[in-house]
Coordinates of C-alpha atoms in Angstrom, one line a residue:
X145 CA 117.1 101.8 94.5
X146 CA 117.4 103.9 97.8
X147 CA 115.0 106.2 99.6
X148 CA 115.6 108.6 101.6
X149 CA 111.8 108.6 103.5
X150 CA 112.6 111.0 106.3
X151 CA 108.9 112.7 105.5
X152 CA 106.5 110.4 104.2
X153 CA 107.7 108.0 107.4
X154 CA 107.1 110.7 109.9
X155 CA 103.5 111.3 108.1
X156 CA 103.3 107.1 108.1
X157 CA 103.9 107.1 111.4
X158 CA 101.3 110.0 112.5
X159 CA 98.5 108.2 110.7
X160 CA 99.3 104.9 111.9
X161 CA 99.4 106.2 115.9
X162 CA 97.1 108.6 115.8
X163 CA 95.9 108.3 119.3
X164 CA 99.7 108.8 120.7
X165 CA 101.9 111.9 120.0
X166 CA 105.5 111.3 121.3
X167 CA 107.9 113.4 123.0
X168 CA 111.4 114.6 120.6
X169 CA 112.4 114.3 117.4
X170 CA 108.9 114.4 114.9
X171 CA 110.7 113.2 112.0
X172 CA 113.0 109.7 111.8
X173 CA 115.3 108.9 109.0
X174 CA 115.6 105.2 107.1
X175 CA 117.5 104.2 104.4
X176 CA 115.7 101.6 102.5
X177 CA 116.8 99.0 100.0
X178 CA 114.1 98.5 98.1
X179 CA 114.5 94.4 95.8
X180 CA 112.3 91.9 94.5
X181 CA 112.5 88.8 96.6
X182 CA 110.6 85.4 97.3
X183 CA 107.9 85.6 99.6
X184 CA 105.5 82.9 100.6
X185 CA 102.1 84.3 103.1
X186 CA 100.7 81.2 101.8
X187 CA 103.2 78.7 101.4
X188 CA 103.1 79.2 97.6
X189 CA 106.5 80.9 97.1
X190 CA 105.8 84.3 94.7
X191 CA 107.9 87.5 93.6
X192 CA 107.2 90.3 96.4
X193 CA 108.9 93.5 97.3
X194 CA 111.4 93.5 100.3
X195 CA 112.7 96.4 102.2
X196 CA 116.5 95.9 103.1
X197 CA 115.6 91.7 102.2
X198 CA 113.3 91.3 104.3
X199 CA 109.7 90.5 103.2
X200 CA 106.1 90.6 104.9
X201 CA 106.5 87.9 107.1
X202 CA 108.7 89.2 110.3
X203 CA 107.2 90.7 113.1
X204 CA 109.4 93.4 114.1
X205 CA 109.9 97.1 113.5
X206 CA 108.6 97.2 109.4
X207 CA 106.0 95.4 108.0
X208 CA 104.3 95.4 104.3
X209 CA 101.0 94.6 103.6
X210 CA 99.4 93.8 100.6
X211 CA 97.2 96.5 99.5
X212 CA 97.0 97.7 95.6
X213 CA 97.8 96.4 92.0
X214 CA 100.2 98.4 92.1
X215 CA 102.5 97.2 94.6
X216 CA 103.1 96.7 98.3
X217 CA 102.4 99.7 100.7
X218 CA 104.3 99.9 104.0
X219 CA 103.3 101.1 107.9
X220 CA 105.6 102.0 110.8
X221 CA 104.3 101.9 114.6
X222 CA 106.3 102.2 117.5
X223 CA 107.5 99.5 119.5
X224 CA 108.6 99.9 123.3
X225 CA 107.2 102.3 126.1
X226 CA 107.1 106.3 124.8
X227 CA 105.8 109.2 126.9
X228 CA 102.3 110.5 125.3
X229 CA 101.4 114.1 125.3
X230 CA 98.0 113.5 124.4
X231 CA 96.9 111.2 127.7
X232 CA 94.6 107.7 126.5
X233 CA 92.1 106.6 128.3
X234 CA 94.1 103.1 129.8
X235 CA 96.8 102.0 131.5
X236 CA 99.6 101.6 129.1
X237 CA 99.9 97.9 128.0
X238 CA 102.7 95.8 128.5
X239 CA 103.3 95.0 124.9
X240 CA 101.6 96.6 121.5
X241 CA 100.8 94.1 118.5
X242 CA 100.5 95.3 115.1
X243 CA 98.3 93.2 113.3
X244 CA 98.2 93.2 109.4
X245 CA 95.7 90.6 108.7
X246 CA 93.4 90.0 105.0
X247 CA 93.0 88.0 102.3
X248 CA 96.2 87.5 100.3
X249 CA 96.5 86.6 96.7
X250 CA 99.3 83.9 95.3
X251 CA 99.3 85.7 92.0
X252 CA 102.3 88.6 92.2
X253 CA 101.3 92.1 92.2
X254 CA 101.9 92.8 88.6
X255 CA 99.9 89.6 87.3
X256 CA 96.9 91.3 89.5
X257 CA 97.5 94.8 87.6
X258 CA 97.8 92.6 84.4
X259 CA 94.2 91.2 85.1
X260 CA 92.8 94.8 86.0
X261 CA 94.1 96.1 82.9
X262 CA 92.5 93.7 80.6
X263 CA 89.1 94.7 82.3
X264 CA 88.8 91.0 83.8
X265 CA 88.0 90.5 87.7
X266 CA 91.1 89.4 89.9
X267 CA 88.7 86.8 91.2
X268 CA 88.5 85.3 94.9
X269 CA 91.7 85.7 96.9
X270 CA 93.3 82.3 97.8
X271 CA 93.7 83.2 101.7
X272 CA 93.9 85.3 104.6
X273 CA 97.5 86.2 106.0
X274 CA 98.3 87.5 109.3
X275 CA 101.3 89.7 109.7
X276 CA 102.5 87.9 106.2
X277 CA 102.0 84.8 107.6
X278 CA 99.2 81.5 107.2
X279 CA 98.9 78.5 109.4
X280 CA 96.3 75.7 110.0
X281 CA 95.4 74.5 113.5
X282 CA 97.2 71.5 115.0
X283 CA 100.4 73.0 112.8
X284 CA 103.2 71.8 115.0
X285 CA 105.8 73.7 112.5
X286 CA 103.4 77.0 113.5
X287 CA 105.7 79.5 115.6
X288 CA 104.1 82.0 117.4
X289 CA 103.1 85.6 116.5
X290 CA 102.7 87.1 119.8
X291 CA 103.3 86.1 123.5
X292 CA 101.4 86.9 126.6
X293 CA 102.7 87.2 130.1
X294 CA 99.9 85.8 132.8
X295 CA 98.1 88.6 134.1
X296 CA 99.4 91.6 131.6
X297 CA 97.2 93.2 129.4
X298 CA 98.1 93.5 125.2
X299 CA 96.9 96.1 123.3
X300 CA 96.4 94.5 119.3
X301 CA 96.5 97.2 116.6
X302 CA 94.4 95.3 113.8
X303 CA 93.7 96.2 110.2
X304 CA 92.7 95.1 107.3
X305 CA 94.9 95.3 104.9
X306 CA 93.4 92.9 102.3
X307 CA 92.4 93.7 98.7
X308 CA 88.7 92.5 98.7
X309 CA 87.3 90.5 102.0
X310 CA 86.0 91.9 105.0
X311 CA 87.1 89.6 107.7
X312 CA 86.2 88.8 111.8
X313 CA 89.0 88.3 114.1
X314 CA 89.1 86.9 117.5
X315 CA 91.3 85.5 120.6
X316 CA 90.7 81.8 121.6
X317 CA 89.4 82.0 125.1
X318 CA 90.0 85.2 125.8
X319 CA 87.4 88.9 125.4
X320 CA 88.5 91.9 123.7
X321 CA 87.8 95.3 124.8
X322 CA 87.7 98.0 121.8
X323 CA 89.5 101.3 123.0
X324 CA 90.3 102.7 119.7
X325 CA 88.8 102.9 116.0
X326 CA 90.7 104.9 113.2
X327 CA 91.5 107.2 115.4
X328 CA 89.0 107.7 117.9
X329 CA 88.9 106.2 121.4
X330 CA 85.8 104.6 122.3
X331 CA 83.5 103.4 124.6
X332 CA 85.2 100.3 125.7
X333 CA 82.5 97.5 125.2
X334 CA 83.9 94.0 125.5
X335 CA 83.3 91.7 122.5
X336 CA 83.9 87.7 121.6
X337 CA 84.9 88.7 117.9
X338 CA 84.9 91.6 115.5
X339 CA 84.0 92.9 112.2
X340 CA 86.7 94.2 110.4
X341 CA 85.9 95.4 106.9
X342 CA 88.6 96.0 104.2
X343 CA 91.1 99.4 105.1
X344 CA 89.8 99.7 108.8
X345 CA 92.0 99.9 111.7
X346 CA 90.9 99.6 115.5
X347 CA 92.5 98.7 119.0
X348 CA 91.6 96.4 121.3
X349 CA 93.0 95.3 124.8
X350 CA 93.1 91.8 125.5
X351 CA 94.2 90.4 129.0
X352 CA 96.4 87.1 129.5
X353 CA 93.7 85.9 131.7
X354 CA 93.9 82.2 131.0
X355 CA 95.5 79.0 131.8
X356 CA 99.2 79.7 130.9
X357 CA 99.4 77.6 127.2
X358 CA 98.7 78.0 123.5
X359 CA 96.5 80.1 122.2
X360 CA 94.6 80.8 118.1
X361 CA 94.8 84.3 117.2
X362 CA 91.8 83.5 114.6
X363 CA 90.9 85.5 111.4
X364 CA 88.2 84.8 109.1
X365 CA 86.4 85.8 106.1
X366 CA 82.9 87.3 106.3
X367 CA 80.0 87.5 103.8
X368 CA 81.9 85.2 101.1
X369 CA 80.7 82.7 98.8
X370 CA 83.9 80.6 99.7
X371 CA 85.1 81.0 103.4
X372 CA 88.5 81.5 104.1
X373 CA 90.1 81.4 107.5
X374 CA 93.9 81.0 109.2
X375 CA 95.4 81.5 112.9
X376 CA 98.2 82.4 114.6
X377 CA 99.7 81.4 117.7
X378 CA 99.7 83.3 120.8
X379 CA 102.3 81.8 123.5
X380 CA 102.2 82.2 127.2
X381 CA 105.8 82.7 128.9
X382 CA 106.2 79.3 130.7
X383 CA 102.7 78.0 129.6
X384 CA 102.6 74.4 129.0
X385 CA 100.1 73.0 126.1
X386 CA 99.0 73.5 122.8
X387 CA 96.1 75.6 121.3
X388 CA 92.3 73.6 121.5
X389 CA 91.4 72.6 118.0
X390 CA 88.1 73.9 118.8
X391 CA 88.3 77.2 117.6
X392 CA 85.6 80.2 118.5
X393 CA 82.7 79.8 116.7
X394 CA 82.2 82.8 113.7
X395 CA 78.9 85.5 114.0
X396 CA 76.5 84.6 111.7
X397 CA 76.4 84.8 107.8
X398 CA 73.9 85.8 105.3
X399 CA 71.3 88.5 106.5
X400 CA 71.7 87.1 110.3
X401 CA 75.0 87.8 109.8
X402 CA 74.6 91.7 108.3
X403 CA 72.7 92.1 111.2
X404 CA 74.8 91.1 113.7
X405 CA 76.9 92.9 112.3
X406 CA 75.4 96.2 111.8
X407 CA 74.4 95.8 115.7
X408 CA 77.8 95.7 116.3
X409 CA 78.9 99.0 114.2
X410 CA 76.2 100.6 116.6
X411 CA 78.0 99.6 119.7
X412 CA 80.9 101.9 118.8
X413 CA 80.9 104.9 120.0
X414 CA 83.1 107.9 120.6
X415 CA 84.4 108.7 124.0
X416 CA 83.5 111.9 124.8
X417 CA 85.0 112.6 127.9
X418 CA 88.7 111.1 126.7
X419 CA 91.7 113.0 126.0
X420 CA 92.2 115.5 123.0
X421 CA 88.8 114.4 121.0
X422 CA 85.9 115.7 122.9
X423 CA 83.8 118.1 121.9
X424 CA 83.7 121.6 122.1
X425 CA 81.5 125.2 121.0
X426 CA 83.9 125.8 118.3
X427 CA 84.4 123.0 116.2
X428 CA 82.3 120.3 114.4
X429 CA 82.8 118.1 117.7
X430 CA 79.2 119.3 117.8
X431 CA 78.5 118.3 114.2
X432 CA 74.3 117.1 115.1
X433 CA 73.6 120.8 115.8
X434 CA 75.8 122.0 113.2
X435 CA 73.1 122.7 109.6
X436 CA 74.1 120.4 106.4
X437 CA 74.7 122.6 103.8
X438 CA 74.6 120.0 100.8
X439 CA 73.7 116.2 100.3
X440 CA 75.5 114.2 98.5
X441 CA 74.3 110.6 97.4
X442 CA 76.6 107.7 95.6
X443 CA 76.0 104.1 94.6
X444 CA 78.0 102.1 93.0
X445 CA 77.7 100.7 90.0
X446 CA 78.9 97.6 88.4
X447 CA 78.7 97.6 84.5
X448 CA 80.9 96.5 81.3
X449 CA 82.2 98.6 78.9
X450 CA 83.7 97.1 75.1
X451 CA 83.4 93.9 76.8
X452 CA 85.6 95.1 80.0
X453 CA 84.3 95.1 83.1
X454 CA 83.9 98.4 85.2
X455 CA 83.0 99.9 88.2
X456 CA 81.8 103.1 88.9
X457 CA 79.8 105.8 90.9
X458 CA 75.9 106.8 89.7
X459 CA 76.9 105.0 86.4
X460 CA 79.7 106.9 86.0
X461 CA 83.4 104.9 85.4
X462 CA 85.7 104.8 82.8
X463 CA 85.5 105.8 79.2
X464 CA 86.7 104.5 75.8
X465 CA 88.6 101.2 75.4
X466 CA 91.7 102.1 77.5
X467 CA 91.6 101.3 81.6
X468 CA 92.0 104.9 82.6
X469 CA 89.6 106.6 85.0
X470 CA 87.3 109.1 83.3
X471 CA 87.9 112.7 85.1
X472 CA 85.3 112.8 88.5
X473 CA 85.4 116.1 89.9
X474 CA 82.9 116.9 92.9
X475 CA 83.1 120.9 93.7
X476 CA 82.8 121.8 97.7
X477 CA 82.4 125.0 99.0
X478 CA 85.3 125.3 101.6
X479 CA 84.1 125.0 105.5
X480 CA 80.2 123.5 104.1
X481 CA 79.2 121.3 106.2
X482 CA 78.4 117.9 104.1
X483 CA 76.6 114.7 104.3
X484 CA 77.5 112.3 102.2
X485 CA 75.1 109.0 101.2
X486 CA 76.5 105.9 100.3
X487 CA 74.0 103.4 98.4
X488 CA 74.7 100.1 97.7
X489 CA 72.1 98.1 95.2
X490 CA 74.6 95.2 94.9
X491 CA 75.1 92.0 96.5
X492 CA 78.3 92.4 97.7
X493 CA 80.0 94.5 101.0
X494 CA 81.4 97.7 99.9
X495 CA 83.6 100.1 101.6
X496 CA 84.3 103.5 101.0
X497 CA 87.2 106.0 102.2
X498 CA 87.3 109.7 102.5
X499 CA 90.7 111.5 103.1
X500 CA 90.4 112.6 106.0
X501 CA 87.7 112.3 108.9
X502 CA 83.7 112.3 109.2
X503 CA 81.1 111.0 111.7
X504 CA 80.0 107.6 110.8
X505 CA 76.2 108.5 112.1
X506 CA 74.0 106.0 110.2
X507 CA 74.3 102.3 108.4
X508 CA 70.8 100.6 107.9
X509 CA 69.3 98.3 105.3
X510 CA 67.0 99.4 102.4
X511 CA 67.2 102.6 100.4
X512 CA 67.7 106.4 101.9
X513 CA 65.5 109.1 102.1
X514 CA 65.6 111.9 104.1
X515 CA 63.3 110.6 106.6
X516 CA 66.3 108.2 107.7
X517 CA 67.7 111.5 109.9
X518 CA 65.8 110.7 112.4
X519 CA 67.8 107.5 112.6
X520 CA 71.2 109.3 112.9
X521 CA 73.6 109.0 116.1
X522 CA 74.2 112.9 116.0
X523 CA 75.9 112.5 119.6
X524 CA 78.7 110.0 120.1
X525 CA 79.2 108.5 116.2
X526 CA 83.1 107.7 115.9
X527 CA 85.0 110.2 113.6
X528 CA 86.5 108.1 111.3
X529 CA 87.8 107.9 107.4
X530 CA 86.6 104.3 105.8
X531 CA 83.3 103.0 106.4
X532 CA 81.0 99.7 105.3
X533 CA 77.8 99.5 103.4
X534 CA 76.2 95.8 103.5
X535 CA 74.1 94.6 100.6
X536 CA 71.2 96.1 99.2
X537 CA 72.5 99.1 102.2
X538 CA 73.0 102.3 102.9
X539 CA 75.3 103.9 105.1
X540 CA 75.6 107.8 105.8
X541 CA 78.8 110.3 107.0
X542 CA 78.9 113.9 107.9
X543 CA 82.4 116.1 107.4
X544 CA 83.3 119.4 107.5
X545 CA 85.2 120.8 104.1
X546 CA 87.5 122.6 106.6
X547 CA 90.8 121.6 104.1
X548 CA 91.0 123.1 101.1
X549 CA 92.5 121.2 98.7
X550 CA 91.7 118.1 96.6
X551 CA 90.4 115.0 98.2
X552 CA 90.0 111.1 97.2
X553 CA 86.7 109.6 97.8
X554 CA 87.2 106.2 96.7
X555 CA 86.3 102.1 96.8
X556 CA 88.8 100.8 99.1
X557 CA 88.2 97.4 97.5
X558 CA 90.9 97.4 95.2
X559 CA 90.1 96.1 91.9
X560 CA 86.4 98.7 92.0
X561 CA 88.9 101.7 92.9
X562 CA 91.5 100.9 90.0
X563 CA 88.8 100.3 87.2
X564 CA 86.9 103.5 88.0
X565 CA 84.8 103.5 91.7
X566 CA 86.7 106.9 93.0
X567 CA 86.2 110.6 92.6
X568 CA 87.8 113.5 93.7
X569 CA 86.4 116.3 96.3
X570 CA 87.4 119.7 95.1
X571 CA 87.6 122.3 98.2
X572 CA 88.6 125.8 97.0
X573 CA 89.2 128.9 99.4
X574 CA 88.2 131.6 97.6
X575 CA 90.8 133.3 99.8
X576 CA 94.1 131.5 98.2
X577 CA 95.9 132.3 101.8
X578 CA 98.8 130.2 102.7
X579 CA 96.2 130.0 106.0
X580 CA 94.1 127.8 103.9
X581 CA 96.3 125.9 101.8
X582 CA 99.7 125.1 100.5
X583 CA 101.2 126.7 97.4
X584 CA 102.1 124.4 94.6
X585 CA 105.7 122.9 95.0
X586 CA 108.2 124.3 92.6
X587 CA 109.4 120.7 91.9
X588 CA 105.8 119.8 91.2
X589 CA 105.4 118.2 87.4
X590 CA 102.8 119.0 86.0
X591 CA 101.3 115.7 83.5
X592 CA 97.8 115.1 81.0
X593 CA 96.0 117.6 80.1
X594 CA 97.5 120.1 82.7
X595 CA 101.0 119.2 81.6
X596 CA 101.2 122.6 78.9
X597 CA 99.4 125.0 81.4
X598 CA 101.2 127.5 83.8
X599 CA 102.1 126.7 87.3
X600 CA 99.2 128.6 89.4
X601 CA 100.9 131.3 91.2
X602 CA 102.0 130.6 95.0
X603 CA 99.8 131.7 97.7
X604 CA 100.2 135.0 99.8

């Protein structure tokens, strides 16, 4: 089958680049071919999805990553120098690296939705991929991902686009400088390695520094029973040697390791003083002096149902025998300002996304209570959409309900959002002004239990 993606790129695009709005033409147009194909992240050859036969393991203008039961979803970025509008706060770099990195499953993405559907776990992935690809050190077949020219500086764009690990990542003899998170630019600290937890995006600017030779681009898996790890080679132009087999040593695990790495959340902060996102009287740049209209807490919940296993928010997940999400409506009052409270009694990592944006102002071991305000960053905490909650944790957001509309609040850990850990945010303007929200599409079909009702009339 062919798309015609004009839109949902151009939106793609947007989200991905967030911190760069060019000059021209907003919208591109692709064609796309979309097959089934061989792919092989891990070596194990598997059915995947390609777009115009190519698969997730080229380096170049498309690149899928492997993110839902479902299927394969897809990002664009921009390659080559653009003008900005919107200024950055650094000098532009002399190459930009998109880096898809997480685990990576050698079952194909139908025997995974299989799995979900008979309420069984899909179990511990079998690897970590970067950019669709898996090697070992001392691989002499390895080519390299990314090359470095001695004395230019590299901006990385790094996600993780896995389905359940978070993962670290860092550059073998070489610092990182974090410039960018979801969105936000930052207060560019320098770090050795970095937390990445699963649907998370930053930046970070790394400088060819070094003795001109191989390098590890090294990703590994954090708070898991079973480590996994992999690397990638970076390459400098006329460099002469191989990578060290002694690789960068990993933070810490275990509750060392949540430390470490709740420390590090702390270190990020927003940059107040850079470009477009500072903060100003009018909006909820100011969101500590702002009054929280409504609290709202969630934990997750892990629990069985006719002998299929579930997941789920205050107890709540699916109902009956059948793998389908039970209705989870949350009302907001449009433009409340919210604070949302996410609890996690488990043993595991969780993370949570929230269309759209809020201020990641709190993440602390133990149990909330109010008291724990005191504790909030209510001046420079990033504005972000997904955020982490360690074992036995909480972690706290603020947002404004300034969209109307309806909004997912979900697991981004795969298998807990498709067998029930998600809800929906409800924001209604009373007003129903095309100043607040869309009307309905014409084209829109209607299915469940809406499927017999009337079309709501369009807005005025």
């Amino acid at each position: 089958m062919v798309f015609n993606t004009k839109m949902i790129f151009a939106l793609l695009f947007l989200c991905f680049s967030a911190t760069c709005v060019f000059a021209g033409d907003p919208t591109l147009e692709f064609e796309w071919k979309v097959t089934y194909g061989t792919i092989a992240p891990l070596g194990v050859p598997q059915q995947g999805i390609l777009i115009n036969g190519q698969g997730p393991d080229w380096n170049l203008l498309l690149l899928p990553y492997h993110r839902s039961p479902q299927g394969l979803w897809w990002y664009r970025y921009a390659q080559g120098p653009q003008p900005t509008l919107i200024p950055v706060p650094f000098d532009n770099p002399a190459e930009e690296y998109p880096v898809l990195l997480g685990d990576w499953y050698n079952k194909g993405h139908k025997s995974l939705k299989n799995i979900l559907d008979s309420g069984r776990s899909i179990g511990r992935p079998d690897g970590i991929q970067i950019n669709g690809q898996s090697s070992n050190v001392g691989d002499a077949n390895a080519k390299p991902l990314f090359t470095f020219e001695a004395g230019k500086t590299y901006r990385f764009r790094v996600c993780n686009v896995g389905l359940r690990l978070s993962v670290n990542f860092r550059v073998q003899g070489h610092t990182m400088k974090v410039v960018e998170v979801e969105g936000s630019h930052t207060v560019q600290n320098v770090y050795d390695s970095l937390d990445l937890h699963v649907g998370q995006c930053m930046s970070v600017l790394v400088t060819a520094d070094q003795t001109p030779k191989d390098y590890y681009f090294v990703a590994s898996s954090r708070f898991a029973q079973h480590p996994l790890s992999t690397v990638a080679v970076i390459r400098y132009a006329n460099g002469n040697g191989a990578a060290s087999p002694e690789l960068p040593p990993p933070p810490p695990e275990n509750t060392k390791g949540i430390a470490w790495s709740i420390s590090q959340f702390r270190s990020f902060r927003w940059n107040l003083t850079a470009s477009a996102a500072r903060p100003n009287p009018q909006g909820s740049y100011k969101y500590g002096k702002i009054n929280i209209t409504r609290t709202i807490k969630l934990v997750n919940t892990r629990s069985s149902s006719n002998g299929k296993l579930r997941f789920g928010i205050n107890g709540r997940a699916s109902k009956g025998d059948k793998v389908e999400v039970a209705p989870n409506v949350v009302n907001g009052t449009y433009r409340n300002f919210v604070e949302i409270i996410f609890e996690n009694h488990e043993k595991t990592i969780q993370t949570w996304h929230l269309d759209g944006f809020s201020f990641a102002v709190a993440i602390e071991p133990g149990r909330w209570s109010p008291e724990k305000r005191k504790n909030y960053n209510l001046l420079d905490a990033l504005s972000r959409n997904t955020v982490q909650v360690y074992p036995n944790s909480w972690a706290a957001v603020m947002t404004t309900l300034d969209n109307a509309g309806m909004w997912n609040l979900r697991s981004e850990m795969r298998e807990r959002a498709y067998l029930g850990q998600q809800l929906y945010l409800s924001v209604v303007s009373e007003a129903r002004s095309l100043r607040d929200e869309y009307s309905l599409p014409e084209t829109q079909e209607l299915c469940g239990i809406v499927k017999s009702l009337p079309k709501p009339a369009p807005y005025t």
